[in-house]
Amino acid sequence: MVKNNINDYSGIAIYAEQKNGKLHSVVPELIGIAKTLGKNLENNKIKVILLGKKIERLEKELFSYGVDQVLLVDKPGLDFFHEDSYTTLITEIIQEIKPEIFLGGATNLGRSIFPRVSAKLLTGLTADCTELEIDETSKLLKQTRPAFGGNVMATIITKNHRPQMATVRPNVFSPAIEDRSLEGEVIDMSYINIPASEFELIEYRQEVTGTKTLEEADVIVAVGRGIRGADSLPLINELTNKLNGAVAGSRAAVDAGWVPYHSQIGQTGKTVNPGLYLAFGISGAIQHVIGMRSSEVVVAINTDPNADIFKIADYGIVGNLFDVIPEMINRLNILGGINESN
Amino acid sequence: MKIVVCIKQVPNTTETKINPNTNTFIREGVESTINSFDYYAIEEGLRLKEKYGGTVTVISMGPPQSIKALREALSYGIDNAVLLSCKQFAGADTLATSYTLATAIKKMDADIILLGKQTSDGNTGQVGPQLAEFLNIRHITNICGVERVNKGESVIIEKLIEDGVLVLKSNLPIVLTVIKDINKPRFPTLKGRIRAKKIDIPIWDADSMIFDPGKIGINGSPTTVQKIFRPSNIGGKGKIFAGTLEENVENLLYELRNDRKVL
Amino acid sequence: MKSDFIIIGAGIAGASAAYELAGEGKVILLERESWLAYHSTGRSAAVFMETYGNKTVRGLTRGSSDFYLNPPEGFSEVPLFHSRGALFLATEEQNDLIHQQFEEMKNDIDSLEFIKSEEIKKLVPIMNNDLFKAGIYESSAKDLDAHEIHQGYIRGLNEKGGKLVMNCEVHSINQKNGVWYVSTTAGEFNAPIIINAAGAWADEIASLAGVRKIGLEAKKRTVMYIDMDEYNISKWPYVGDISETFYFKPDAGKLFFSPCDEIPITPCDAKPNDLDVAIAINTVEIATDLEVKSVDHSMAGLRSFVADRAPVVGQDAENPNFFWLVGQGGYGFQTAPALARCCHALVTGGQFPMDLEKLGVDPQSLSPNRISLERS
């Protein structure tokens, strides 16, 4: 394999995903980690690639996070689903600016276009990184990510190829702090010609809130034996609606008829990995845990302090869910509802 | 219509054991299986064949034991199978794997190439798009439905995105990566298994066609694994709130919202 | 760590024995895995049927009924039994056999009914009526809440001062001056008495202790879950045929089905093999009107038997401080309370439970030294 001359590559590039003129929440987080990495790099300049149509005001926002340059391509034919056009453009830009590190979000879009770009550039890509670090001696980017469904972590390096590409999961790194006084340089690259996208949009079915399936839900409220009976459901539903989540159950809850069959989580039910999994009155038998342990954050509420669920929970309250849930609803009302993440 | 499905044989385990001395996986006593997402790709391939006619070929790159996965795929009704296996292919990351698969698939004149969204061991989801790049054809990921194929020309698919479903039209040939629940995979019949036993599965190695030796195996892998380790949160590093009810709920919600950003 | 009893294996057998013995002294219960009920205990069909198994098993089952119906105070907050009913079917060729079985058991079990082909269809609409002509219905058959029962025993053990140690793989077992020294990945333990409740791995443990193997054989059984959206199956009984070539029962909205295979296998984390699942599908399609296009999940579990297929409880003749509690086959849950009481009596040298003797269970029929075991 022809190795790129790695000495030609320096600085950090970031792909700023946007949709309908709004930056994805992962972008400030990418900038945040890029700044941290920059502290250990000779060239710590951050360049951001921004593509789309009618997206001018986003440059100001990007500069407020503290980036040096925004490489802008703003023209028709660059809707968010024109992924093929995006990958061609990004490749050309990267070939021109030659960053040693290129970061993007491990979003739906990121997981599609970053591998494609890495193949065009014949370089290494590590997806879904949860840790990024510059190695003291080698100055290589150490990219750490989960494997085997989260059971194991792997640290990966791209030794001889550039740029070192990595995608990062949203909500893992802290966002850079905004400072509206900051400025930067806009490089308009709209002159780059790219062939029209081969994808034609037939329909865009945006979902109605509240119809999320368990696999898509960001928040799952799961109930077990501890809820005692179907009478507890209105309370569970009230909390779930407040959290914009979906209700699920352990096998016992499903067997008792409290939760529909297709909402069973576990070895003989569904496997889910939402951002937040709240387990109410679930003891945590392995047959259940197998279905939910790769959830990002697990909260357990159970009266039994020895319940196995606490072994895998990130947060726990030893208490009665009939007390905890009303208090949660109360607090959430005071805090003023949930911010919808994009 | 010519359909190709790429599959991978992976360890069949929910519990991974690491040898603490060498930092590698303990593979003894661990059975293998077809990667779970690939079952959906196989099923989709079979459905497309049933609807539009043609053939379905399944291909995999892996160690010789991977032939077991291909044999299983055949038992579902797949027409033929190919295994890419040799020492030179080993140690490949996703880029080298994609290049190797692409070189073989180039010979097959495929209209639609199907893959599962990701593997249960690597979890990267990178091979689909990278494979498409080496084949120089289109790709779309996260497919939750194939609405229609206009034979030999174009396809209308449904792609699942964060806030809904995109219905897109694209010309063929194309690489599609499918998500779970796009369909309900069938199970092999006894007849299918008997038939599968009789089908010859050719094994192609580095000499079977023209491979650029710098692009296969370890040589073709820009990324290397420096180390593997267990994440510290297995075994419960959980925080138990031990104050009053009001304090516990307040602190919990605060951390969920501000520290973990899941609320 | 020093104790009075070491019990190896925290499945339903070890846990229930530990619970019973906890009143007699310090009990340490050792479990190899990092999660409870990972193997057979967590894969149980969890049925309670007095007609199931050989004479000894049936006696032990009847002797366990009371514990499940009226568990001790504080054992569990929910009922351990749920009514299910069980239907055993016979083909025309098996007509004599089913009549014979009915005669044998009807005096012991009140709720048995002989039923004919039209009634079968009423109870379970999907059965193949051309095939099955007669059946025995055990209306008192129950579902057991396996998880609650196991947890109840573990909680009870803790409350009585016993200790459960997880992630504890045994390396070596040595005996010195009447004390067993057990070396494990979770530390060193010693006690005068060991109870071997290691399930499928029991003979491996025996070998480590220098005790002659009991001749246990682990047999894998395949189970699959079939989606049953078009039917409301929650009230269907357990259904099986009298020659045990299949059974099924409702489980959380799906049909839990097994071809009753018994595949000899070395003890392991049992996984289903797709050929066995294909065979299972074939069996469903013969026995019922169902057309199985796809299967929701499949899994496998181990059922371990000794030569005469009755459990083994008691003191080893050659090693008087080594006790066995193994070979429960597919009956582990339905016999657990009775077996635990037997174990307690035999370990402490106390009075063997009289109620069990009246039901045809005695120390000789359970003994590790009985001839029918054909121990080599």
mmCIF file of N, CA, C and O in Angstrom, chain B residues 12-15 17 31 39 68 72 75-76 184-190 193 197, chain C residues 33-35 38 227 271-275 277-279 281-282 293-296 298:
data_model
loop_
_atom_site.group_PDB
_atom_site.id
_atom_site.type_symbol
_atom_site.label_atom_id
_atom_site.label_comp_id
_atom_site.label_asym_id
_atom_site.label_seq_id
_atom_site.Cartn_x
_atom_site.Cartn_y
_atom_site.Cartn_z
ATOM 1 N N ASN B 12 -19.608 -17.041 19.027
ATOM 2 C CA ASN B 12 -20.968 -17.076 19.552
ATOM 3 C C ASN B 12 -20.912 -16.985 21.065
ATOM 4 O O ASN B 12 -20.990 -17.963 21.768
ATOM 5 N N THR B 13 -20.728 -15.769 21.556
ATOM 6 C CA THR B 13 -20.663 -15.677 23.005
ATOM 7 C C THR B 13 -21.136 -14.315 23.469
ATOM 8 O O THR B 13 -20.930 -13.320 22.822
ATOM 9 N N THR B 14 -21.798 -14.296 24.599
ATOM 10 C CA THR B 14 -22.152 -13.021 25.187
ATOM 11 C C THR B 14 -21.144 -12.653 26.262
ATOM 12 O O THR B 14 -21.131 -11.568 26.771
ATOM 13 N N GLU B 15 -20.321 -13.625 26.632
ATOM 14 C CA GLU B 15 -19.303 -13.369 27.649
ATOM 15 C C GLU B 15 -17.951 -13.523 26.991
ATOM 16 O O GLU B 15 -17.642 -14.571 26.473
ATOM 17 N N LYS B 17 -13.892 -13.698 27.282
ATOM 18 C CA LYS B 17 -12.850 -13.898 28.281
ATOM 19 C C LYS B 17 -11.520 -13.463 27.675
ATOM 20 O O LYS B 17 -11.182 -13.872 26.574
ATOM 21 N N GLU B 31 -17.829 -21.289 20.577
ATOM 22 C CA GLU B 31 -18.354 -21.686 19.274
ATOM 23 C C GLU B 31 -18.501 -20.487 18.363
ATOM 24 O O GLU B 31 -18.503 -19.348 18.814
ATOM 25 N N TYR B 39 -27.805 -12.426 9.212
ATOM 26 C CA TYR B 39 -28.991 -13.252 8.943
ATOM 27 C C TYR B 39 -30.053 -12.435 8.209
ATOM 28 O O TYR B 39 -30.784 -12.949 7.361
ATOM 29 N N LYS B 68 -18.006 -23.122 7.746
ATOM 30 C CA LYS B 68 -19.192 -23.569 8.479
ATOM 31 C C LYS B 68 -20.321 -22.553 8.315
ATOM 32 O O LYS B 68 -21.475 -22.914 8.075
ATOM 33 N N GLU B 72 -23.943 -23.052 6.436
ATOM 34 C CA GLU B 72 -25.228 -22.725 7.056
ATOM 35 C C GLU B 72 -26.035 -21.806 6.153
ATOM 36 O O GLU B 72 -27.228 -22.009 5.959
ATOM 37 N N SER B 75 -27.836 -23.511 3.538
ATOM 38 C CA SER B 75 -29.000 -24.294 3.976
ATOM 39 C C SER B 75 -30.275 -23.463 4.004
ATOM 40 O O SER B 75 -31.368 -24.000 4.098
ATOM 41 N N TYR B 76 -30.139 -22.142 3.917
ATOM 42 C CA TYR B 76 -31.337 -21.303 3.876
ATOM 43 C C TYR B 76 -31.893 -21.205 2.468
ATOM 44 O O TYR B 76 -32.991 -20.712 2.263
ATOM 45 N N LYS B 184 -37.948 -10.909 8.843
ATOM 46 C CA LYS B 184 -37.841 -11.954 9.843
ATOM 47 C C LYS B 184 -37.120 -13.127 9.191
ATOM 48 O O LYS B 184 -37.679 -13.796 8.335
ATOM 49 N N PRO B 185 -35.873 -13.362 9.600
ATOM 50 C CA PRO B 185 -35.105 -14.413 8.930
ATOM 51 C C PRO B 185 -35.761 -15.786 9.061
ATOM 52 O O PRO B 185 -36.271 -16.125 10.115
ATOM 53 N N ARG B 186 -35.738 -16.527 7.974
ATOM 54 C CA ARG B 186 -36.292 -17.875 7.998
ATOM 55 C C ARG B 186 -35.298 -18.817 8.663
ATOM 56 O O ARG B 186 -34.150 -18.436 8.923
ATOM 57 N N PHE B 187 -35.750 -20.038 8.895
ATOM 58 C CA PHE B 187 -34.862 -21.040 9.456
ATOM 59 C C PHE B 187 -34.602 -22.117 8.415
ATOM 60 O O PHE B 187 -35.397 -22.299 7.513
ATOM 61 N N PRO B 188 -33.478 -22.773 8.520
ATOM 62 C CA PRO B 188 -33.181 -23.777 7.502
ATOM 63 C C PRO B 188 -34.141 -24.966 7.607
ATOM 64 O O PRO B 188 -34.548 -25.334 8.692
ATOM 65 N N THR B 189 -34.500 -25.520 6.484
ATOM 66 C CA THR B 189 -35.301 -26.740 6.487
ATOM 67 C C THR B 189 -34.323 -27.920 6.457
ATOM 68 O O THR B 189 -33.161 -27.756 6.099
ATOM 69 N N LEU B 190 -34.818 -29.079 6.820
ATOM 70 C CA LEU B 190 -33.940 -30.251 6.765
ATOM 71 C C LEU B 190 -33.478 -30.480 5.329
ATOM 72 O O LEU B 190 -32.335 -30.805 5.063
ATOM 73 N N ARG B 193 -30.678 -28.239 4.476
ATOM 74 C CA ARG B 193 -29.391 -28.636 5.054
ATOM 75 C C ARG B 193 -28.768 -29.786 4.282
ATOM 76 O O ARG B 193 -27.562 -29.832 4.093
ATOM 77 N N LYS B 197 -25.160 -29.627 2.176
ATOM 78 C CA LYS B 197 -24.001 -30.506 2.381
ATOM 79 C C LYS B 197 -23.387 -30.918 1.049
ATOM 80 O O LYS B 197 -22.204 -31.184 0.966
ATOM 81 N N GLU C 33 -19.637 -18.848 38.372
ATOM 82 C CA GLU C 33 -19.920 -17.788 37.404
ATOM 83 C C GLU C 33 -20.051 -16.434 38.102
ATOM 84 O O GLU C 33 -20.100 -16.359 39.331
ATOM 85 N N SER C 34 -20.108 -15.365 37.298
ATOM 86 C CA SER C 34 -20.261 -14.040 37.885
ATOM 87 C C SER C 34 -21.723 -13.643 37.992
ATOM 88 O O SER C 34 -22.058 -12.613 38.554
ATOM 89 N N TRP C 35 -22.620 -14.475 37.414
ATOM 90 C CA TRP C 35 -24.058 -14.222 37.524
ATOM 91 C C TRP C 35 -24.732 -15.490 38.003
ATOM 92 O O TRP C 35 -24.385 -16.592 37.574
ATOM 93 N N TYR C 38 -26.874 -18.969 35.672
ATOM 94 C CA TYR C 38 -26.384 -18.823 34.311
ATOM 95 C C TYR C 38 -26.636 -20.090 33.500
ATOM 96 O O TYR C 38 -26.929 -20.023 32.305
ATOM 97 N N ASP C 227 -43.113 -17.145 17.766
ATOM 98 C CA ASP C 227 -44.109 -16.077 17.838
ATOM 99 C C ASP C 227 -45.499 -16.631 17.598
ATOM 100 O O ASP C 227 -45.701 -17.384 16.660
ATOM 101 N N LYS C 271 -25.359 -24.160 23.870
ATOM 102 C CA LYS C 271 -25.935 -23.313 22.838
ATOM 103 C C LYS C 271 -26.667 -24.211 21.839
ATOM 104 O O LYS C 271 -26.231 -25.325 21.576
ATOM 105 N N PRO C 272 -27.741 -23.710 21.244
ATOM 106 C CA PRO C 272 -28.462 -24.567 20.298
ATOM 107 C C PRO C 272 -27.702 -24.677 18.986
ATOM 108 O O PRO C 272 -27.062 -23.726 18.555
ATOM 109 N N ASN C 273 -27.806 -25.808 18.383
ATOM 110 C CA ASN C 273 -27.157 -26.074 17.125
ATOM 111 C C ASN C 273 -28.252 -25.956 16.061
ATOM 112 O O ASN C 273 -29.362 -26.420 16.287
ATOM 113 N N ASP C 274 -27.991 -25.303 14.927
ATOM 114 C CA ASP C 274 -29.127 -25.053 14.039
ATOM 115 C C ASP C 274 -29.738 -26.299 13.419
ATOM 116 O O ASP C 274 -30.904 -26.276 13.037
ATOM 117 N N LEU C 275 -29.001 -27.375 13.358
ATOM 118 C CA LEU C 275 -29.622 -28.618 12.896
ATOM 119 C C LEU C 275 -30.683 -29.063 13.895
ATOM 120 O O LEU C 275 -31.792 -29.464 13.518
ATOM 121 N N VAL C 277 -32.358 -27.200 15.867
ATOM 122 C CA VAL C 277 -33.510 -26.310 15.766
ATOM 123 C C VAL C 277 -34.336 -26.680 14.545
ATOM 124 O O VAL C 277 -35.565 -26.693 14.583
ATOM 125 N N ALA C 278 -33.683 -27.014 13.464
ATOM 126 C CA ALA C 278 -34.403 -27.428 12.258
ATOM 127 C C ALA C 278 -35.222 -28.676 12.543
ATOM 128 O O ALA C 278 -36.370 -28.804 12.102
ATOM 129 N N ILE C 279 -34.653 -29.597 13.301
ATOM 130 C CA ILE C 279 -35.387 -30.804 13.684
ATOM 131 C C ILE C 279 -36.578 -30.427 14.547
ATOM 132 O O ILE C 279 -37.682 -30.947 14.383
ATOM 133 N N ILE C 281 -38.268 -27.656 14.528
ATOM 134 C CA ILE C 281 -39.307 -27.063 13.684
ATOM 135 C C ILE C 281 -40.083 -28.153 12.969
ATOM 136 O O ILE C 281 -41.304 -28.118 12.881
ATOM 137 N N ASN C 282 -39.352 -29.125 12.471
ATOM 138 C CA ASN C 282 -39.975 -30.240 11.792
ATOM 139 C C ASN C 282 -40.966 -30.939 12.717
ATOM 140 O O ASN C 282 -42.090 -31.273 12.325
ATOM 141 N N LYS C 293 -42.369 -20.359 10.054
ATOM 142 C CA LYS C 293 -41.490 -19.748 9.052
ATOM 143 C C LYS C 293 -40.207 -19.278 9.719
ATOM 144 O O LYS C 293 -39.131 -19.365 9.154
ATOM 145 N N SER C 294 -40.376 -18.710 10.910
ATOM 146 C CA SER C 294 -39.168 -18.218 11.573
ATOM 147 C C SER C 294 -39.314 -18.358 13.079
ATOM 148 O O SER C 294 -40.409 -18.437 13.597
ATOM 149 N N VAL C 295 -38.216 -18.418 13.710
ATOM 150 C CA VAL C 295 -38.168 -18.660 15.151
ATOM 151 C C VAL C 295 -37.596 -17.421 15.823
ATOM 152 O O VAL C 295 -36.599 -16.875 15.385
ATOM 153 N N ASP C 296 -38.259 -17.000 16.887
ATOM 154 C CA ASP C 296 -37.853 -15.784 17.555
ATOM 155 C C ASP C 296 -36.484 -15.905 18.221
ATOM 156 O O ASP C 296 -35.611 -15.080 18.055
ATOM 157 N N SER C 298 -33.719 -19.101 20.070
ATOM 158 C CA SER C 298 -33.558 -20.493 20.475
ATOM 159 C C SER C 298 -32.454 -20.544 21.512
ATOM 160 O O SER C 298 -31.598 -19.652 21.559
#
